[in-house]
Coordinates of C-alpha atoms and ligand atoms in Angstrom, one line a residue:
M1 CA 159.3 175.2 -8.3
L2 CA 162.4 172.9 -8.4
R3 CA 164.5 173.6 -11.4
P4 CA 166.0 170.5 -13.2
D5 CA 169.2 169.3 -11.5
S6 CA 171.4 170.1 -14.5
V7 CA 170.4 173.8 -14.6
T8 CA 172.9 175.0 -12.0
D9 CA 174.1 178.6 -11.8
S10 CA 177.6 177.6 -12.7
F11 CA 176.5 175.8 -15.8
L12 CA 174.4 178.8 -16.9
N13 CA 177.2 181.2 -16.2
R14 CA 179.6 179.0 -18.3
L15 CA 177.1 179.0 -21.2
V16 CA 176.5 182.7 -21.3
S17 CA 180.2 183.5 -20.9
R18 CA 180.6 182.6 -24.6
V19 CA 178.5 185.7 -25.7
P20 CA 180.8 188.6 -26.7
S21 CA 179.8 191.7 -24.8
T22 CA 182.2 194.6 -24.1
A23 CA 179.7 197.3 -23.2
G24 CA 176.2 195.9 -24.1
G25 CA 175.0 195.3 -20.6
S26 CA 172.8 192.3 -19.9
W27 CA 169.3 190.9 -20.2
K28 CA 167.4 189.0 -17.5
L29 CA 166.8 185.5 -18.9
T30 CA 163.9 183.9 -16.8
E31 CA 162.5 180.6 -16.1
V32 CA 159.1 180.7 -17.7
Y33 CA 157.2 178.6 -15.2
S34 CA 158.1 180.8 -12.2
G35 CA 159.2 184.1 -13.8
E36 CA 162.4 183.9 -11.8
V37 CA 165.7 185.2 -13.2
L38 CA 167.9 182.4 -14.3
V39 CA 171.0 184.3 -15.5
E40 CA 172.1 187.7 -16.8
L41 CA 172.5 187.2 -20.5
P42 CA 175.3 189.5 -21.9
Q43 CA 174.2 191.7 -24.8
S44 CA 176.5 192.2 -27.8
T45 CA 177.3 195.7 -29.2
P46 CA 177.7 196.3 -33.0
A47 CA 181.5 196.2 -32.4
D48 CA 181.2 192.8 -30.6
I49 CA 179.2 191.5 -33.5
S50 CA 181.7 192.6 -36.1
A51 CA 184.5 191.1 -34.0
A52 CA 182.6 187.8 -33.8
F53 CA 182.3 187.7 -37.6
A54 CA 186.0 188.5 -38.0
A55 CA 186.9 185.6 -35.6
S56 CA 184.6 183.2 -37.4
R57 CA 186.1 184.3 -40.7
R58 CA 189.6 183.6 -39.5
A59 CA 188.6 180.1 -38.4
Q60 CA 186.6 179.5 -41.5
E61 CA 189.7 179.9 -43.8
E62 CA 191.2 176.8 -42.2
W63 CA 188.0 174.9 -41.8
S64 CA 187.1 175.2 -45.4
Q65 CA 190.4 173.6 -46.3
W66 CA 189.7 170.5 -44.1
P67 CA 188.9 167.5 -46.3
L68 CA 185.1 166.9 -46.1
K69 CA 185.6 163.6 -44.4
K70 CA 187.4 165.3 -41.5
R71 CA 184.6 167.9 -41.2
L72 CA 182.0 165.2 -41.3
K73 CA 183.8 163.4 -38.4
V74 CA 182.9 166.3 -36.2
F75 CA 179.2 165.9 -37.0
K76 CA 179.2 162.2 -36.4
K77 CA 180.6 162.8 -32.9
F78 CA 178.1 165.7 -32.4
H79 CA 175.2 163.4 -33.5
S80 CA 176.2 161.0 -30.6
L81 CA 176.7 163.8 -28.1
V82 CA 173.2 165.3 -28.8
L83 CA 171.7 161.9 -28.0
S84 CA 173.9 161.2 -24.9
E85 CA 173.4 164.7 -23.5
N86 CA 169.7 164.7 -24.4
E87 CA 168.4 165.2 -20.9
T88 CA 170.4 168.3 -20.3
I89 CA 169.4 169.8 -23.6
V90 CA 165.7 169.1 -22.9
D91 CA 166.1 170.7 -19.4
L92 CA 167.5 173.9 -21.0
I93 CA 164.8 174.1 -23.7
Q94 CA 162.2 173.6 -21.0
V95 CA 163.4 176.2 -18.5
E96 CA 163.8 178.9 -21.2
S97 CA 160.7 178.3 -23.3
G98 CA 158.2 176.8 -20.8
K99 CA 157.1 174.2 -23.3
A100 CA 156.0 170.7 -22.2
R101 CA 158.8 168.2 -21.8
R102 CA 157.4 165.9 -24.4
M103 CA 157.7 168.7 -27.0
A104 CA 161.2 169.8 -25.8
F105 CA 162.3 166.2 -26.3
E106 CA 160.8 166.1 -29.8
E107 CA 162.6 169.3 -30.6
T108 CA 166.0 167.7 -29.9
L109 CA 165.4 165.0 -32.4
D110 CA 165.6 167.4 -35.3
I111 CA 169.4 167.8 -34.9
P112 CA 170.4 164.2 -35.3
M113 CA 168.0 163.8 -38.2
V114 CA 169.4 166.8 -40.0
A115 CA 173.0 165.9 -39.2
G116 CA 172.4 162.3 -40.2
Y117 CA 170.9 163.3 -43.5
Y118 CA 173.7 165.6 -44.5
I119 CA 176.5 163.3 -43.2
K120 CA 175.1 160.8 -45.8
R121 CA 174.5 163.3 -48.5
A122 CA 177.2 166.0 -48.3
A123 CA 179.9 164.1 -50.3
R124 CA 177.6 163.8 -53.3
L125 CA 176.4 167.4 -53.1
L126 CA 179.9 169.0 -52.6
A127 CA 181.8 166.9 -55.2
P128 CA 182.7 168.8 -58.3
K129 CA 180.3 167.9 -61.1
K130 CA 181.3 167.7 -64.7
H131 CA 179.0 169.1 -67.3
A132 CA 179.1 169.1 -71.1
G133 CA 180.6 172.3 -72.7
P134 CA 179.3 174.1 -75.7
V135 CA 181.5 172.1 -78.1
P136 CA 181.3 168.3 -77.7
V137 CA 184.5 166.4 -76.8
V138 CA 186.9 169.4 -76.6
S139 CA 185.0 171.5 -74.0
S140 CA 183.5 170.9 -70.6
S141 CA 182.6 172.7 -67.4
L142 CA 183.1 171.9 -63.8
E143 CA 180.5 172.9 -61.2
I144 CA 182.5 173.6 -58.0
R145 CA 180.7 174.3 -54.8
Q146 CA 182.5 177.0 -52.7
P147 CA 181.4 178.0 -49.2
K148 CA 179.9 181.4 -49.0
G149 CA 182.1 182.5 -46.0
V150 CA 180.3 183.3 -42.8
V151 CA 176.6 182.7 -42.5
G152 CA 174.4 184.8 -40.2
I153 CA 171.6 182.9 -38.6
I154 CA 168.7 184.7 -36.8
A155 CA 166.5 182.3 -34.8
P156 CA 163.2 182.6 -33.0
W157 CA 162.2 181.4 -29.5
N158 CA 159.7 178.7 -30.4
F159 CA 162.2 176.0 -31.4
P160 CA 165.4 177.6 -30.2
F161 CA 167.6 174.6 -30.3
A162 CA 166.3 173.3 -33.6
T163 CA 166.4 176.6 -35.5
G164 CA 169.6 177.8 -33.8
I165 CA 171.6 174.6 -34.5
S166 CA 169.9 172.5 -37.3
D167 CA 170.2 175.3 -39.8
A168 CA 173.9 175.8 -39.0
I169 CA 174.7 172.1 -39.6
P170 CA 174.6 172.2 -43.5
A171 CA 176.3 175.6 -43.5
L172 CA 179.2 174.3 -41.5
I173 CA 179.4 171.0 -43.4
A174 CA 179.7 173.1 -46.6
G175 CA 182.8 174.8 -45.1
N176 CA 181.3 178.0 -43.8
G177 CA 181.6 179.8 -40.4
V178 CA 178.4 180.7 -38.6
V179 CA 177.3 183.6 -36.3
V180 CA 173.9 182.9 -34.7
K181 CA 171.7 185.3 -33.0
P182 CA 169.1 183.5 -30.9
D183 CA 166.2 185.2 -29.2
N184 CA 167.2 186.6 -25.9
K185 CA 164.6 184.5 -24.1
T186 CA 165.9 181.2 -25.5
A187 CA 169.7 181.6 -25.8
L188 CA 170.6 178.8 -23.5
S189 CA 170.0 175.7 -25.6
P190 CA 171.7 177.1 -28.7
L191 CA 174.7 178.1 -26.6
Y192 CA 174.9 174.6 -25.3
G193 CA 174.6 173.2 -28.8
V194 CA 177.7 175.2 -29.8
E195 CA 179.5 173.9 -26.7
L196 CA 178.7 170.3 -27.8
L197 CA 179.8 171.0 -31.3
E198 CA 183.2 172.2 -30.0
R199 CA 183.4 169.1 -27.8
A200 CA 182.9 167.1 -31.0
G201 CA 185.9 168.8 -32.6
L202 CA 184.5 172.0 -34.3
P203 CA 187.4 174.5 -34.3
K204 CA 187.0 177.1 -31.6
G205 CA 185.8 180.5 -32.9
L206 CA 184.2 179.1 -36.1
F207 CA 180.6 179.1 -34.6
Q208 CA 179.9 182.3 -32.7
V209 CA 176.8 183.3 -30.7
V210 CA 175.8 186.9 -30.4
C211 CA 172.9 188.2 -28.3
G212 CA 170.7 191.2 -28.2
E213 CA 167.3 192.6 -29.3
G214 CA 166.7 192.0 -33.0
P215 CA 166.6 195.6 -34.2
D216 CA 169.9 196.2 -32.3
V217 CA 171.8 193.2 -33.6
G218 CA 170.1 192.6 -37.0
P219 CA 171.7 195.4 -39.1
T220 CA 175.3 194.7 -38.1
L221 CA 174.8 190.9 -38.4
I222 CA 173.4 191.2 -41.9
D223 CA 176.0 193.8 -43.0
N224 CA 178.8 191.3 -42.0
A225 CA 177.2 188.1 -43.3
N226 CA 177.7 186.5 -46.7
Y227 CA 174.3 184.9 -46.4
V228 CA 171.4 185.2 -44.0
M229 CA 169.2 182.3 -42.7
F230 CA 166.2 183.8 -40.9
T231 CA 163.4 182.1 -39.1
G232 CA 160.7 184.2 -37.5
S233 CA 157.7 186.4 -38.3
T234 CA 156.7 187.6 -41.7
A235 CA 157.0 191.3 -40.5
T236 CA 160.6 190.8 -39.4
G237 CA 161.4 188.6 -42.5
R238 CA 160.6 191.6 -44.7
V239 CA 163.0 193.8 -42.8
I240 CA 165.8 191.2 -43.1
G241 CA 165.1 190.5 -46.7
E242 CA 165.2 194.2 -47.6
R243 CA 168.6 194.6 -46.0
A244 CA 170.0 191.4 -47.5
G245 CA 168.8 192.6 -50.9
R246 CA 170.5 195.9 -50.5
N247 CA 173.7 194.1 -49.6
L248 CA 173.3 191.8 -52.5
I249 CA 173.6 188.7 -50.4
G250 CA 171.3 185.7 -50.4
A251 CA 168.7 185.1 -47.7
C252 CA 166.5 182.2 -46.8
L253 CA 163.4 183.4 -45.0
E254 CA 161.3 180.9 -43.0
L255 CA 158.2 182.8 -41.8
G256 CA 154.8 182.6 -40.3
G257 CA 151.7 180.6 -41.2
K258 CA 147.9 180.5 -40.8
N259 CA 147.7 176.8 -41.5
P260 CA 144.5 175.0 -42.5
M261 CA 143.4 171.5 -41.9
I262 CA 140.8 169.9 -44.2
V263 CA 138.8 166.9 -42.9
L264 CA 137.3 165.1 -45.9
P265 CA 134.1 163.1 -45.4
D266 CA 135.9 159.7 -45.5
A267 CA 138.5 160.6 -42.8
N268 CA 139.1 158.2 -39.9
L269 CA 137.7 160.3 -37.1
D270 CA 139.5 158.6 -34.3
E271 CA 142.9 159.4 -35.8
T272 CA 141.8 162.8 -37.0
V273 CA 140.6 164.0 -33.6
K274 CA 143.8 162.7 -31.9
A275 CA 146.0 164.5 -34.5
A276 CA 143.9 167.7 -34.3
L277 CA 144.9 168.0 -30.6
F278 CA 148.5 168.0 -31.6
G279 CA 147.8 170.2 -34.6
A280 CA 146.1 172.9 -32.5
F281 CA 147.9 172.6 -29.2
G282 CA 151.3 171.0 -29.8
N283 CA 154.0 173.2 -28.4
T284 CA 151.1 175.3 -26.9
G285 CA 150.2 176.4 -30.4
Q286 CA 153.6 177.9 -31.1
I287 CA 154.7 175.9 -34.1
C288 CA 155.0 177.7 -37.4
M289 CA 153.3 174.7 -39.1
H290 CA 150.6 174.2 -36.5
I291 CA 146.9 174.4 -37.3
E292 CA 144.8 177.5 -36.6
R293 CA 141.9 176.8 -39.0
M294 CA 140.0 173.5 -39.4
Y295 CA 137.6 172.9 -42.2
I296 CA 135.4 169.9 -41.6
H297 CA 132.8 168.4 -44.0
D298 CA 129.2 169.0 -43.1
S299 CA 128.4 165.3 -42.9
I300 CA 130.9 164.8 -40.0
Y301 CA 131.1 168.3 -38.5
D302 CA 128.9 167.7 -35.4
E303 CA 130.6 164.5 -34.5
F304 CA 134.1 165.9 -35.0
R305 CA 133.2 169.0 -33.0
S306 CA 131.9 167.1 -30.0
R307 CA 134.7 164.6 -29.9
F308 CA 137.4 167.3 -30.4
V309 CA 135.9 169.5 -27.7
E310 CA 135.7 166.6 -25.3
A311 CA 139.3 165.5 -26.0
T312 CA 140.5 169.1 -25.5
K313 CA 138.8 169.3 -22.1
N314 CA 140.8 166.2 -21.0
L315 CA 144.2 167.6 -22.0
R316 CA 146.7 167.7 -19.1
V317 CA 148.0 171.3 -19.0
G318 CA 150.8 171.7 -16.5
A319 CA 154.1 173.3 -15.4
S320 CA 156.5 170.5 -14.6
Y321 CA 159.8 169.1 -15.7
D322 CA 158.5 165.6 -16.3
F323 CA 156.7 164.0 -19.2
E324 CA 153.3 164.2 -17.5
P325 CA 151.8 167.4 -19.0
E326 CA 150.6 167.3 -22.6
V327 CA 150.5 171.1 -22.9
G328 CA 152.9 173.5 -21.5
S329 CA 153.2 177.3 -21.1
L330 CA 153.4 180.0 -23.7
V331 CA 156.9 181.4 -23.9
S332 CA 156.2 184.7 -22.1
V333 CA 153.5 186.8 -20.4
E334 CA 153.6 189.1 -23.5
Q335 CA 152.8 186.1 -25.8
K336 CA 150.0 185.0 -23.4
D337 CA 148.5 188.6 -23.6
R338 CA 148.7 188.5 -27.4
V339 CA 146.9 185.2 -27.5
A340 CA 144.3 186.5 -25.1
S341 CA 143.8 189.6 -27.2
H342 CA 143.0 187.5 -30.2
V343 CA 140.4 185.5 -28.3
E344 CA 138.8 188.6 -26.7
D345 CA 138.6 190.3 -30.1
A346 CA 137.0 187.3 -31.7
V347 CA 134.4 187.0 -28.9
A348 CA 133.6 190.7 -29.0
K349 CA 132.9 190.4 -32.8
G350 CA 130.6 187.4 -32.4
A351 CA 132.7 184.2 -32.2
T352 CA 131.8 181.5 -29.7
V353 CA 134.2 179.8 -27.3
L354 CA 133.5 176.0 -27.3
V355 CA 136.3 175.3 -24.7
G356 CA 139.1 177.2 -23.0
G357 CA 139.2 180.9 -23.8
R358 CA 141.1 182.1 -20.7
A359 CA 144.5 182.5 -19.1
L360 CA 145.5 180.0 -16.4
P361 CA 147.3 182.0 -13.8
E362 CA 146.8 179.2 -11.3
V363 CA 149.1 177.0 -13.4
G364 CA 151.8 179.6 -14.3
P365 CA 152.2 183.3 -15.4
A366 CA 152.1 182.6 -19.1
F367 CA 149.6 179.7 -19.4
F368 CA 146.6 179.9 -21.6
A369 CA 143.9 177.2 -21.9
P370 CA 143.6 175.2 -25.1
T371 CA 140.8 177.0 -26.9
I372 CA 138.4 176.1 -29.6
L373 CA 136.4 178.8 -31.3
E374 CA 133.5 178.7 -33.7
G375 CA 132.2 181.5 -35.9
V376 CA 135.6 183.1 -36.5
T377 CA 135.5 185.5 -39.5
K378 CA 138.1 187.5 -41.4
D379 CA 137.3 190.7 -39.6
M380 CA 138.8 189.2 -36.4
L381 CA 142.4 189.1 -35.5
A382 CA 142.2 185.3 -35.1
G383 CA 140.6 185.1 -38.5
V384 CA 143.5 186.5 -40.6
G385 CA 146.7 186.9 -38.5
E386 CA 148.8 184.2 -36.9
T387 CA 147.7 183.9 -33.3
F388 CA 150.6 181.6 -32.4
G389 CA 149.0 180.1 -29.3
P390 CA 146.6 177.2 -28.3
V391 CA 143.6 178.6 -30.3
V392 CA 141.9 177.0 -33.2
A393 CA 138.8 177.9 -35.2
L394 CA 136.4 175.3 -36.5
H395 CA 134.5 175.8 -39.8
R396 CA 132.2 173.6 -41.8
Y397 CA 132.2 173.2 -45.6
S398 CA 129.9 171.4 -48.0
S399 CA 132.0 170.9 -51.2
E400 CA 135.6 170.2 -52.0
D401 CA 135.9 173.5 -54.0
E402 CA 134.6 175.4 -51.0
A403 CA 137.1 173.8 -48.7
V404 CA 140.0 174.5 -51.0
A405 CA 138.9 178.1 -51.5
L406 CA 138.6 178.6 -47.8
A407 CA 142.0 177.0 -47.1
N408 CA 143.6 179.2 -49.8
D409 CA 142.0 182.4 -48.5
T410 CA 145.1 183.6 -46.7
D411 CA 148.3 185.5 -47.4
Y412 CA 150.2 182.7 -45.9
G413 CA 151.3 179.4 -47.4
L414 CA 153.4 177.4 -45.0
N415 CA 151.6 174.2 -44.2
A416 CA 148.3 172.4 -44.7
S417 CA 147.0 169.1 -43.5
V418 CA 144.4 167.0 -45.4
W419 CA 142.6 164.0 -43.9
G420 CA 140.8 161.3 -45.9
G421 CA 140.4 157.6 -46.2
D422 CA 141.1 157.6 -50.0
I423 CA 144.8 158.7 -50.0
D424 CA 145.0 159.5 -53.7
N425 CA 141.9 161.7 -53.3
A426 CA 143.4 163.4 -50.3
I427 CA 146.7 164.0 -52.2
R428 CA 144.7 165.5 -55.1
V429 CA 143.0 167.9 -52.7
G430 CA 146.2 168.7 -51.0
R431 CA 147.9 169.6 -54.3
R432 CA 145.2 172.3 -54.8
I433 CA 146.3 174.2 -51.7
H434 CA 148.8 176.9 -52.2
S435 CA 151.2 175.8 -49.5
G436 CA 154.9 174.9 -49.3
N437 CA 154.2 171.9 -47.1
V438 CA 151.1 169.6 -47.3
N439 CA 150.7 166.7 -44.9
I440 CA 148.3 163.9 -45.8
N441 CA 146.8 162.2 -42.8
D442 CA 149.3 163.9 -40.6
I443 CA 149.7 167.5 -39.2
L444 CA 153.2 168.5 -39.9
A445 CA 155.9 166.0 -38.9
T446 CA 155.8 163.8 -42.0
A447 CA 156.7 166.7 -44.4
Y448 CA 159.1 168.4 -42.0
A449 CA 161.0 165.3 -40.9
S450 CA 161.4 164.1 -44.5
K451 CA 164.8 165.7 -44.6
G452 CA 165.5 164.8 -48.2
T453 CA 162.7 167.1 -49.5
P454 CA 163.1 170.8 -49.3
S455 CA 160.7 172.4 -46.9
G456 CA 159.7 176.1 -46.9
G457 CA 156.8 178.5 -47.3
V458 CA 155.2 180.2 -50.3
K459 CA 153.3 183.5 -50.5
Q460 CA 154.0 185.5 -47.3
S461 CA 155.4 182.4 -45.5
G462 CA 158.8 182.7 -46.9
V463 CA 161.5 182.5 -49.5
G464 CA 163.7 179.5 -50.0
G465 CA 163.7 176.4 -47.9
R466 CA 165.6 174.2 -45.6
H467 CA 166.4 170.4 -46.0
G468 CA 167.0 168.5 -49.2
D469 CA 169.8 169.3 -51.6
Q470 CA 169.0 173.0 -51.6
G471 CA 169.2 173.1 -47.8
L472 CA 173.0 172.7 -48.1
L473 CA 173.6 174.1 -51.6
K474 CA 172.1 177.5 -50.6
Y475 CA 175.1 178.0 -48.4
T476 CA 177.5 177.6 -51.3
D477 CA 178.4 179.6 -54.4
C478 CA 178.6 177.8 -57.6
Q479 CA 181.9 178.4 -59.4
N480 CA 181.7 177.5 -63.0
V481 CA 185.1 176.4 -64.4
G482 CA 184.9 176.2 -68.2
I483 CA 187.6 174.1 -69.8
L484 CA 188.5 174.2 -73.5
R485 CA 191.0 171.6 -74.7
K486 CA 191.4 173.0 -78.2
Q487 CA 190.7 176.3 -79.8
V488 CA 187.8 175.4 -82.1
M489 CA 185.4 178.3 -81.6
G490 CA 185.1 181.1 -84.1
A491 CA 185.8 181.0 -87.8
P492 CA 189.0 179.0 -88.8
E493 CA 191.8 181.0 -90.5
G494 CA 190.9 182.1 -93.9
A495 CA 187.2 181.0 -93.7
S496 CA 184.5 183.6 -94.3
F497 CA 182.2 184.5 -91.5
E498 CA 179.2 183.5 -93.6
D499 CA 180.6 179.9 -93.8
N500 CA 181.1 180.0 -90.1
V501 CA 177.5 181.0 -89.5
K502 CA 176.3 178.1 -91.7
Q503 CA 178.6 175.7 -89.9
Q504 CA 177.4 176.8 -86.4
I505 CA 173.7 176.6 -87.4
T506 CA 174.2 173.1 -88.9
G507 CA 176.2 172.1 -85.7
L508 CA 173.4 173.2 -83.4
R509 CA 170.8 171.3 -85.6
V510 CA 172.9 168.1 -85.4
M511 CA 173.4 168.4 -81.7
R512 CA 169.6 168.9 -81.2
K513 CA 169.0 165.8 -83.3
L514 CA 171.5 163.7 -81.5
N515 CA 170.2 165.1 -78.2
I516 CA 173.6 166.5 -77.3
R517 CA 173.2 169.5 -75.1
Ligands
NAD601 P1 160.3 187.5 -34.6 O1 160.3 187.8 -36.1 O2 159.8 188.5 -33.7 O3 161.8 187.2 -34.1 C1 162.6 186.2 -34.7 C2 164.0 186.5 -34.5 O4 164.3 187.7 -35.2 C3 164.4 186.8 -33.0 O5 165.7 186.3 -32.8 C4 164.3 188.3 -32.9 O6 165.2 188.8 -31.9 C5 164.9 188.7 -34.3 N1 164.5 190.0 -34.7 C6 163.4 190.7 -34.4 N2 163.4 191.9 -35.1 C7 164.6 192.0 -35.8 C8 165.2 192.9 -36.7 N3 164.6 194.1 -36.9 N4 166.4 192.6 -37.2 C9 166.9 191.4 -37.0 N5 166.4 190.4 -36.2 C10 165.3 190.7 -35.6 O7 159.5 186.1 -34.5 P2 159.2 185.4 -33.1 O8 158.0 186.0 -32.5 O9 160.5 185.2 -32.3 O10 158.9 183.9 -33.7 C11 157.7 183.5 -34.0 C12 157.5 183.6 -35.5 O11 158.4 182.7 -36.1 C13 156.1 183.1 -35.9 O12 155.6 183.9 -36.9 C14 156.4 181.7 -36.5 O13 155.5 181.3 -37.4 C15 157.7 181.9 -37.1 N6 158.5 180.7 -37.3 C16 158.6 180.2 -38.6 C17 159.2 179.0 -38.8 C18 159.4 178.5 -40.2 O14 160.2 177.5 -40.4 N7 158.7 179.0 -41.2 C19 159.8 178.3 -37.7 C20 159.6 178.8 -36.5 C21 159.0 180.0 -36.3

């Protein structure tokens, strides 16, 4: 297979030379479509990681003193660079993840959207805010937002550029340094993101990239960080959260999902079937918010099933660096095996394969066919756990209560998708689902790309969120500066404490009446 032109050995070697590695050896980073080694990725030792934090901390001292306007200038330039260098970024994402080019392109859009939002919003969020003090007129308080210091980011392989870089943007804008640990498999695109940020004027050293296997890098990274931003599986999130808790630092944990889609009887089936293809098979089923469970009303189940199965058969699955394939590869042979094991387990326990259900070695080493199952139950791996591949289970329901109960019958709560002609009714149903994100007549993009609203999981899908005001404020400490212009608190000279008690109680009553807080 011909690699994209931009992915030359010298380019790859330049990218990985940024990773600190004194004695950590290297890891063979491969092209997913062929399994060929692309580059030896240096691995960071605990000492390298501590040194990376120290370097970022030195740079952060100066960066945090830059006026916000000057910091934002870097992100305006970066915004343009991500668009002008789009092709190279897409090439890197594709070679390292094996995803379809259409999806790699869509991934890159997250960065300008996040940067654009915070470029507009940061001045408001970071400006000191004056609040009323306990005594009207003479007292007040200032809410000052201070950067936390150096933020550690741990990113997964499924959206390596978006999770590696987008989450760093508000942290940097708020005045922090960042040390990111991408997954070994997908370190290239985040490395290029940091290169582009430096080209846009980010001080060298402020944004560090360290590499290694999670359990080797994680402890040192968390022990050096002032805050941890983690995206990945629920199992790893628990490990990260425990350590962050012991260190008394904050952590935002964006974890897995087992996301339901509910198709109400009045849904537009043309649109729903088309969207269901993306919901189940977009990014080859490796999106944290993608759909693994579909609940379709009895009255339309048969029609939905036959149309969805037909459309799935027609999907173009392929390994190529152009926009032709609709579905790409899984990220690795291990991931393909995991997906296959979920399907085999389901079939062994009585589920039926309506389409797909097998690996596609003739296309590439990590390809698996888009698969629709029926008869999946909770005693199957695919019935409870996240399969994280192109596999979806269809279920019928007969009442709204039943659909809501089935959708909520999971430990996860990341995303849900509800389809119906009566939008208000669909919103009402959506609000009954215990999920951090709910998309009405869409799968996931509307909620995720609404950058003004915080997005995160509930239940076992996470703690905290990204986007919105909290997506930047979480990277700051609030310093509360109380100002008293005249000493008026406490009993005046000579007055009895009893009189003072009466005075204070009357004062509080008056303030409540006048609505003074
Ligand atoms: P993972 O938890 O195995 O790995 C994620 C990252 O954590 C990787 O960089 C990995 O090297 C690192 N890691 C692993 N063990 C570690 C440890 N002990 N200490 C520190 N770091 C460690 O997850 P994955 O398989 O790479 O990613 C897929 C998962 O991510 C899925 O569950 C998916 O739903 C989830 N995800 C969630 C979101 C979200 O926003 N909620 C977004 C993307 C992916």
